[in-house]
Coordinates of N, CA and C in Angstrom, one line a residue:
M894 N -1.7 -17.1 -17.6 CA -1.6 -15.7 -17.9 C -0.5 -15.2 -17.7
N895 N 0.0 -14.3 -18.8 CA 1.0 -13.9 -19.3 C 0.9 -12.5 -19.1
A896 N 2.0 -11.2 -18.9 CA 2.0 -10.5 -18.1 C 1.5 -9.5 -19.3
S897 N 1.4 -9.5 -20.2 CA 0.6 -8.9 -21.4 C -0.8 -8.9 -21.2
Q898 N -1.4 -9.9 -21.2 CA -2.6 -10.5 -20.5 C -3.4 -9.5 -19.7
M899 N -2.5 -9.9 -18.6 CA -2.4 -9.2 -17.4 C -3.0 -7.6 -17.7
L900 N -2.1 -6.8 -17.9 CA -2.3 -5.2 -18.6 C -3.6 -5.4 -19.2
E901 N -3.5 -6.1 -20.2 CA -5.0 -5.6 -21.2 C -6.2 -6.1 -20.5
R902 N -6.1 -7.2 -19.6 CA -7.5 -7.2 -18.6 C -7.7 -6.1 -18.0
K903 N -9.1 -5.7 -18.1 CA -9.7 -4.4 -17.3 C -10.4 -5.0 -16.2
E904 N -9.6 -4.5 -14.9 CA -10.4 -4.9 -13.6 C -11.5 -4.0 -13.2
T905 N -12.8 -4.5 -12.8 CA -13.7 -4.0 -12.4 C -14.2 -3.6 -11.0
G906 N -12.8 -3.9 -9.9 CA -12.7 -3.7 -8.8 C -12.4 -2.6 -8.1
K907 N -12.6 -2.2 -6.9 CA -12.2 -0.5 -6.7 C -10.7 -1.0 -5.8
T908 N -9.9 0.2 -6.3 CA -8.6 0.5 -5.3 C -9.0 0.8 -4.0
S909 N -8.6 0.5 -2.9 CA -8.8 1.2 -1.4 C -8.4 2.4 -1.2
P910 N -9.6 2.9 -1.1 CA -9.2 4.8 -0.7 C -9.0 5.1 0.5
L911 N -8.2 4.1 1.6 CA -7.8 4.1 3.1 C -6.8 5.5 3.3
P912 N -5.8 5.4 2.2 CA -4.5 6.4 2.5 C -5.2 7.8 2.5
N913 N -6.5 8.0 1.7 CA -6.7 9.2 1.4 C -7.3 9.9 2.9
F914 N -7.8 8.9 4.1 CA -8.6 9.9 5.1 C -7.3 9.5 5.8
Y915 N -7.5 10.4 7.2 CA -6.7 10.4 8.3 C -7.0 11.7 9.2
V916 N -6.8 11.6 10.4 CA -7.2 12.2 11.5 C -5.9 13.3 11.6
S917 N -6.9 14.5 11.3 CA -5.8 15.6 11.5 C -5.5 16.4 12.9
K918 N -6.8 16.3 13.7 CA -6.6 17.1 14.8 C -7.4 16.5 15.8
V919 N -6.7 16.3 17.0 CA -7.2 16.1 18.0 C -7.1 16.9 19.3
G920 N -8.4 17.2 20.3 CA -8.6 18.0 21.0 C -9.2 17.1 22.5
S921 N -9.5 17.4 23.7 CA -9.8 17.0 25.0 C -11.6 16.7 24.5
F922 N -12.1 17.2 23.3 CA -13.6 16.9 23.5 C -14.1 16.6 21.8
F923 N -12.9 16.5 20.9 CA -12.8 16.7 19.7 C -11.9 15.6 19.1
F924 N -12.0 15.4 17.5 CA -11.4 15.1 16.6 C -11.6 15.8 15.3
Q925 N -10.6 16.0 14.2 CA -11.2 16.2 13.4 C -10.5 15.2 12.1
L926 N -11.7 14.9 11.2 CA -11.6 13.8 10.2 C -11.2 14.4 8.8
S927 N -10.1 14.3 8.3 CA -9.8 15.1 6.9 C -9.4 13.7 6.1
W928 N -10.2 14.4 4.4 CA -10.0 13.3 3.3 C -9.6 14.0 2.3
N929 N -9.2 13.5 1.1 CA -9.0 14.0 -0.1 C -10.1 13.9 -1.1
T930 N -10.6 15.3 -1.5 CA -11.8 15.2 -2.3 C -12.0 15.0 -3.7
L931 N -10.2 15.1 -3.9 CA -9.9 15.1 -5.3 C -9.8 13.5 -5.6
S932 N -8.9 13.0 -5.0 CA -8.7 11.3 -5.3 C -10.0 10.4 -5.3
L933 N -10.8 10.8 -4.3 CA -11.7 10.0 -4.1 C -13.3 10.7 -5.0
A934 N -13.1 11.8 -5.9 CA -14.4 12.1 -6.5 C -14.8 11.4 -7.6
E935 N -14.0 9.8 -8.0 CA -14.7 9.6 -9.0 C -15.8 8.5 -8.6
S936 N -15.9 8.0 -7.4 CA -17.0 7.5 -6.7 C -18.1 7.9 -6.9
H937 N -18.5 9.1 -6.9 CA -19.4 10.5 -6.4 C -19.8 10.3 -5.3
P938 N -19.0 10.5 -4.4 CA -19.4 10.5 -3.1 C -20.1 11.9 -2.9
L939 N -21.6 11.3 -1.8 CA -22.2 13.1 -1.4 C -21.9 13.3 -0.1
Y940 N -21.9 12.2 0.9 CA -21.9 12.7 2.3 C -20.9 11.4 3.1
I941 N -20.8 11.7 4.5 CA -20.0 10.6 5.3 C -20.6 10.4 6.6
N942 N -21.0 9.6 6.8 CA -21.5 9.2 8.2 C -20.4 8.6 9.1
I943 N -20.1 9.3 10.2 CA -19.2 9.2 11.1 C -19.6 8.6 12.5
I944 N -19.5 7.5 13.1 CA -19.9 7.0 13.8 C -18.4 6.5 15.0
A945 N -18.5 7.4 16.5 CA -17.4 7.2 17.3 C -17.7 6.4 18.4
T946 N -17.6 5.0 18.6 CA -18.0 4.4 19.9 C -16.9 4.3 21.1
T947 N -17.4 4.0 22.0 CA -16.3 3.6 23.1 C -16.7 2.0 23.3
N948 N -15.8 1.2 24.3 CA -16.3 -0.1 25.1 C -17.5 -0.1 25.8
R949 N -18.1 1.1 25.7 CA -19.4 1.1 26.6 C -20.6 0.8 25.5
P950 N -21.4 0.2 25.8 CA -22.4 0.5 24.7 C -23.4 1.9 24.6
E951 N -23.4 2.7 25.6 CA -24.4 3.7 25.7 C -23.6 5.2 25.1
S952 N -22.3 4.8 25.0 CA -21.2 5.8 24.6 C -21.0 5.9 22.8
K953 N -22.3 6.4 22.3 CA -22.3 6.3 20.6 C -22.3 7.2 20.2
H954 N -21.7 8.0 19.5 CA -22.0 9.5 18.6 C -21.9 9.1 17.6
E955 N -23.1 9.7 16.8 CA -22.9 9.8 15.1 C -23.4 11.1 14.4
Q956 N -22.4 11.3 13.7 CA -22.2 12.8 13.0 C -22.5 12.4 11.4
Q957 N -23.0 13.8 10.5 CA -22.8 13.2 9.2 C -21.9 14.8 8.3
A958 N -21.3 14.6 7.7 CA -20.5 15.4 7.1 C -20.9 15.4 5.3
N959 N -20.9 16.6 5.0 CA -21.1 17.1 3.4 C -19.4 16.5 2.9
F960 N -19.3 15.5 2.4 CA -18.1 15.1 1.2 C -17.3 16.2 1.0
S961 N -17.8 17.2 0.3 CA -17.0 18.3 -0.5 C -16.2 19.1 0.5
R962 N -16.2 19.3 1.4 CA -15.9 20.0 2.5 C -14.9 19.7 2.7
G963 N -14.3 18.2 2.5 CA -12.8 17.9 3.0 C -12.5 17.2 4.2
K964 N -13.0 17.7 5.4 CA -12.9 17.5 6.5 C -14.3 17.6 7.7
H965 N -14.5 17.0 8.8 CA -15.3 17.5 9.6 C -14.6 17.4 11.1
D966 N -15.4 18.4 11.6 CA -14.7 18.1 13.5 C -15.9 17.4 14.1
F967 N -15.6 16.6 14.9 CA -16.5 15.8 15.4 C -16.2 16.1 17.0
V968 N -17.3 16.6 17.3 CA -17.1 17.3 18.7 C -18.1 16.4 19.6
G969 N -18.2 16.7 21.0 CA -18.8 16.4 22.1 C -18.5 15.0 22.6
L970 N -17.5 14.9 22.8 CA -16.5 14.0 22.9 C -16.3 13.6 24.8
D971 N -15.9 13.2 25.0 CA -15.3 12.4 26.6 C -14.0 12.7 26.5
S972 N -13.1 13.3 27.5 CA -11.8 13.6 27.4 C -11.4 12.2 27.8
D973 N -9.8 12.0 27.3 CA -9.0 11.0 27.6 C -9.9 9.6 27.1
T974 N -10.5 9.5 26.4 CA -11.0 8.3 26.0 C -11.0 7.7 24.7
L975 N -10.6 6.4 24.7 CA -10.4 5.5 23.3 C -11.4 5.6 22.7
Y976 N -11.8 6.2 21.3 CA -12.8 5.5 20.3 C -12.3 4.9 19.0
T977 N -13.4 4.1 18.9 CA -13.4 3.7 17.7 C -14.3 4.2 16.8
V978 N -13.6 4.7 15.8 CA -14.1 5.5 14.5 C -14.5 4.6 13.1
K979 N -15.6 5.1 12.9 CA -16.3 4.3 11.3 C -16.9 5.0 10.5
A980 N -16.5 5.7 9.5 CA -16.8 6.6 8.6 C -17.2 6.2 7.5
E981 N -18.4 6.3 7.1 CA -19.2 5.3 5.8 C -19.4 6.7 5.0
V982 N -18.8 6.2 3.7 CA -19.3 7.4 2.8 C -20.3 7.0 1.8
F983 N -21.3 7.7 1.5 CA -22.3 7.3 0.7 C -22.4 8.3 -0.5
G984 N -22.6 7.7 -1.5 CA -22.7 8.4 -2.8 C -24.1 8.5 -3.9
I985 N -23.9 8.3 -4.9 CA -25.1 8.6 -5.9 C -25.6 6.9 -5.5
K986 N -25.0 5.9 -5.6 CA -25.1 4.4 -5.9 C -25.1 4.1 -4.4
G987 N -25.5 4.7 -3.3 CA -25.4 3.7 -2.0 C -24.0 4.1 -1.2
N988 N -24.2 3.1 -0.5 CA -22.3 3.3 0.2 C -21.2 2.6 -0.9
V989 N -20.5 4.0 -0.8 CA -19.2 3.8 -1.8 C -18.2 3.2 -0.9
F990 N -17.9 3.4 0.5 CA -16.8 2.4 1.0 C -16.6 3.0 2.3
V991 N -15.8 2.6 3.4 CA -15.7 2.2 4.6 C -14.4 2.3 4.9
Y992 N -14.2 3.3 6.4 CA -13.1 4.1 6.8 C -12.8 3.5 8.3
N993 N -12.2 2.8 8.6 CA -12.2 2.6 10.7 C -10.5 3.0 10.7
T994 N -10.8 3.4 12.4 CA -9.8 4.0 12.9 C -9.8 4.0 14.2
S995 N -8.7 4.5 15.0 CA -9.0 4.6 16.4 C -8.9 5.8 16.8
V996 N -9.1 6.5 17.4 CA -8.7 7.8 18.0 C -8.9 7.8 19.4
T997 N -8.0 8.7 20.5 CA -7.7 8.8 21.7 C -8.0 10.3 22.1
T998 N -8.9 10.8 22.8 CA -9.2 12.3 23.1 C -8.1 12.5 23.8
L999 N -7.4 13.5 23.9 CA -6.9 14.5 25.0 C -7.2 14.3 26.6
P1000 N -6.7 14.2 27.4 CA -6.9 14.8 29.1 C -7.3 16.1 29.1
L1001 N -7.8 16.3 29.9 CA -8.5 17.8 30.1 C -7.0 18.8 30.0
D1002 N -6.2 18.8 30.7 CA -5.1 19.4 30.6 C -4.1 19.4 29.6
G1003 N -4.4 18.5 28.6 CA -4.1 18.5 26.9 C -4.2 19.8 26.2
K1004 N -3.4 19.8 25.5 CA -3.4 20.7 24.3 C -3.5 20.1 22.8
E1005 N -4.7 21.4 21.8 CA -5.0 20.7 20.6 C -3.7 20.2 20.1
K1006 N -3.7 18.4 19.5 CA -2.5 18.3 18.6 C -2.7 18.2 17.2
L1007 N -1.9 18.6 16.4 CA -2.0 18.5 14.9 C -1.0 17.4 14.4
L1008 N -2.2 16.0 13.8 CA -1.2 15.4 13.4 C -1.1 15.0 12.2
T1009 N -0.1 14.3 11.5 CA 0.5 14.0 10.4 C 0.7 13.0 10.2
T1010 N 0.0 11.9 9.2 CA 0.9 10.9 8.5 C 1.6 11.1 7.6
G1011 N 2.5 9.8 7.6 CA 3.7 10.2 6.5 C 2.7 10.2 5.1
G1012 N 1.5 9.8 4.7 CA 0.8 10.0 3.3 C 0.3 11.3 3.3
S1013 N -0.7 11.9 4.4 CA -1.1 13.1 4.3 C 0.0 14.2 4.3
A1014 N 1.2 14.0 4.5 CA 1.8 14.9 4.6 C 3.0 15.0 3.3
L1015 N 2.9 13.7 2.8 CA 3.0 13.3 1.4 C 2.2 14.5 0.2
S1016 N 1.1 14.3 0.5 CA 0.0 14.5 -0.6 C -0.2 16.2 -0.3
S1017 N -0.1 16.4 0.9 CA -0.2 18.1 1.2 C 1.0 18.8 0.4
A1018 N 2.2 18.1 0.6 CA 3.6 18.5 0.1 C 3.5 18.8 -1.3
I1019 N 2.9 17.6 -2.4 CA 2.7 17.6 -3.6 C 2.0 18.6 -4.0
S1020 N 0.2 18.6 -3.3 CA -0.4 19.6 -4.0 C -0.1 21.1 -3.8
M1021 N 1.1 21.5 -2.7 CA 1.7 22.6 -2.7 C 2.5 23.2 -3.9
V1022 N 3.3 22.0 -4.1 CA 4.3 22.3 -5.5 C 3.4 22.2 -6.6
V1023 N 2.3 21.4 -6.8 CA 1.4 21.4 -7.9 C 0.8 23.2 -8.1
F1024 N 0.3 23.5 -7.1 CA -0.4 24.6 -7.0 C 0.8 26.1 -7.0
A1025 N 1.7 25.6 -6.8 CA 2.9 26.8 -6.9 C 3.1 26.9 -8.2
C1026 N 3.4 25.9 -8.7 CA 4.0 25.6 -10.4 C 2.5 26.3 -11.3
M1027 N 1.6 26.0 -11.0 CA 0.2 26.5 -11.8 C -0.1 27.7 -11.5
A1028 N 0.4 28.6 -10.4 CA 0.6 30.0 -9.8 C 1.4 30.5 -10.7
V1029 N 2.7 30.1 -11.1 CA 3.6 30.6 -12.0 C 3.5 30.4 -13.3
F1030 N 3.2 29.3 -14.1 CA 2.4 29.0 -15.1 C 1.7 30.0 -15.7
F1031 N 0.7 30.1 -15.0 CA -0.5 31.0 -15.4 C 0.0 32.7 -15.2
A1032 N 0.9 32.9 -14.4 CA 0.9 34.4 -14.3 C 1.9 35.4 -15.4

């Protein structure tokens, strides 16, 4: 297959939405999971089922979030604990995609932290520039 054939061929697979998810805050008893609602809208997502587990089987926490909000505060966790987090996004046609990560809650004396990954910081900066340009254009 040559380069032009590759360009003409239509792919039916989905690209990975993983860079669109990130943990934006962590505290002693919670973390905040955030996601980009605009770039993931083509999948028609409705809600997210979030599961946080530790290495102890009795320590499974499950919560549901509305996808259109763009973030969810997952509360009720133990302090200073490593959690494996699985976020399953469901849409009109069922399960759309799955995101997995790990989060360690802070010790009791820890202060809330804002976390920014390179991808989320870049997308936030780009969004701010686009918004500012739109405001100037429409003014």
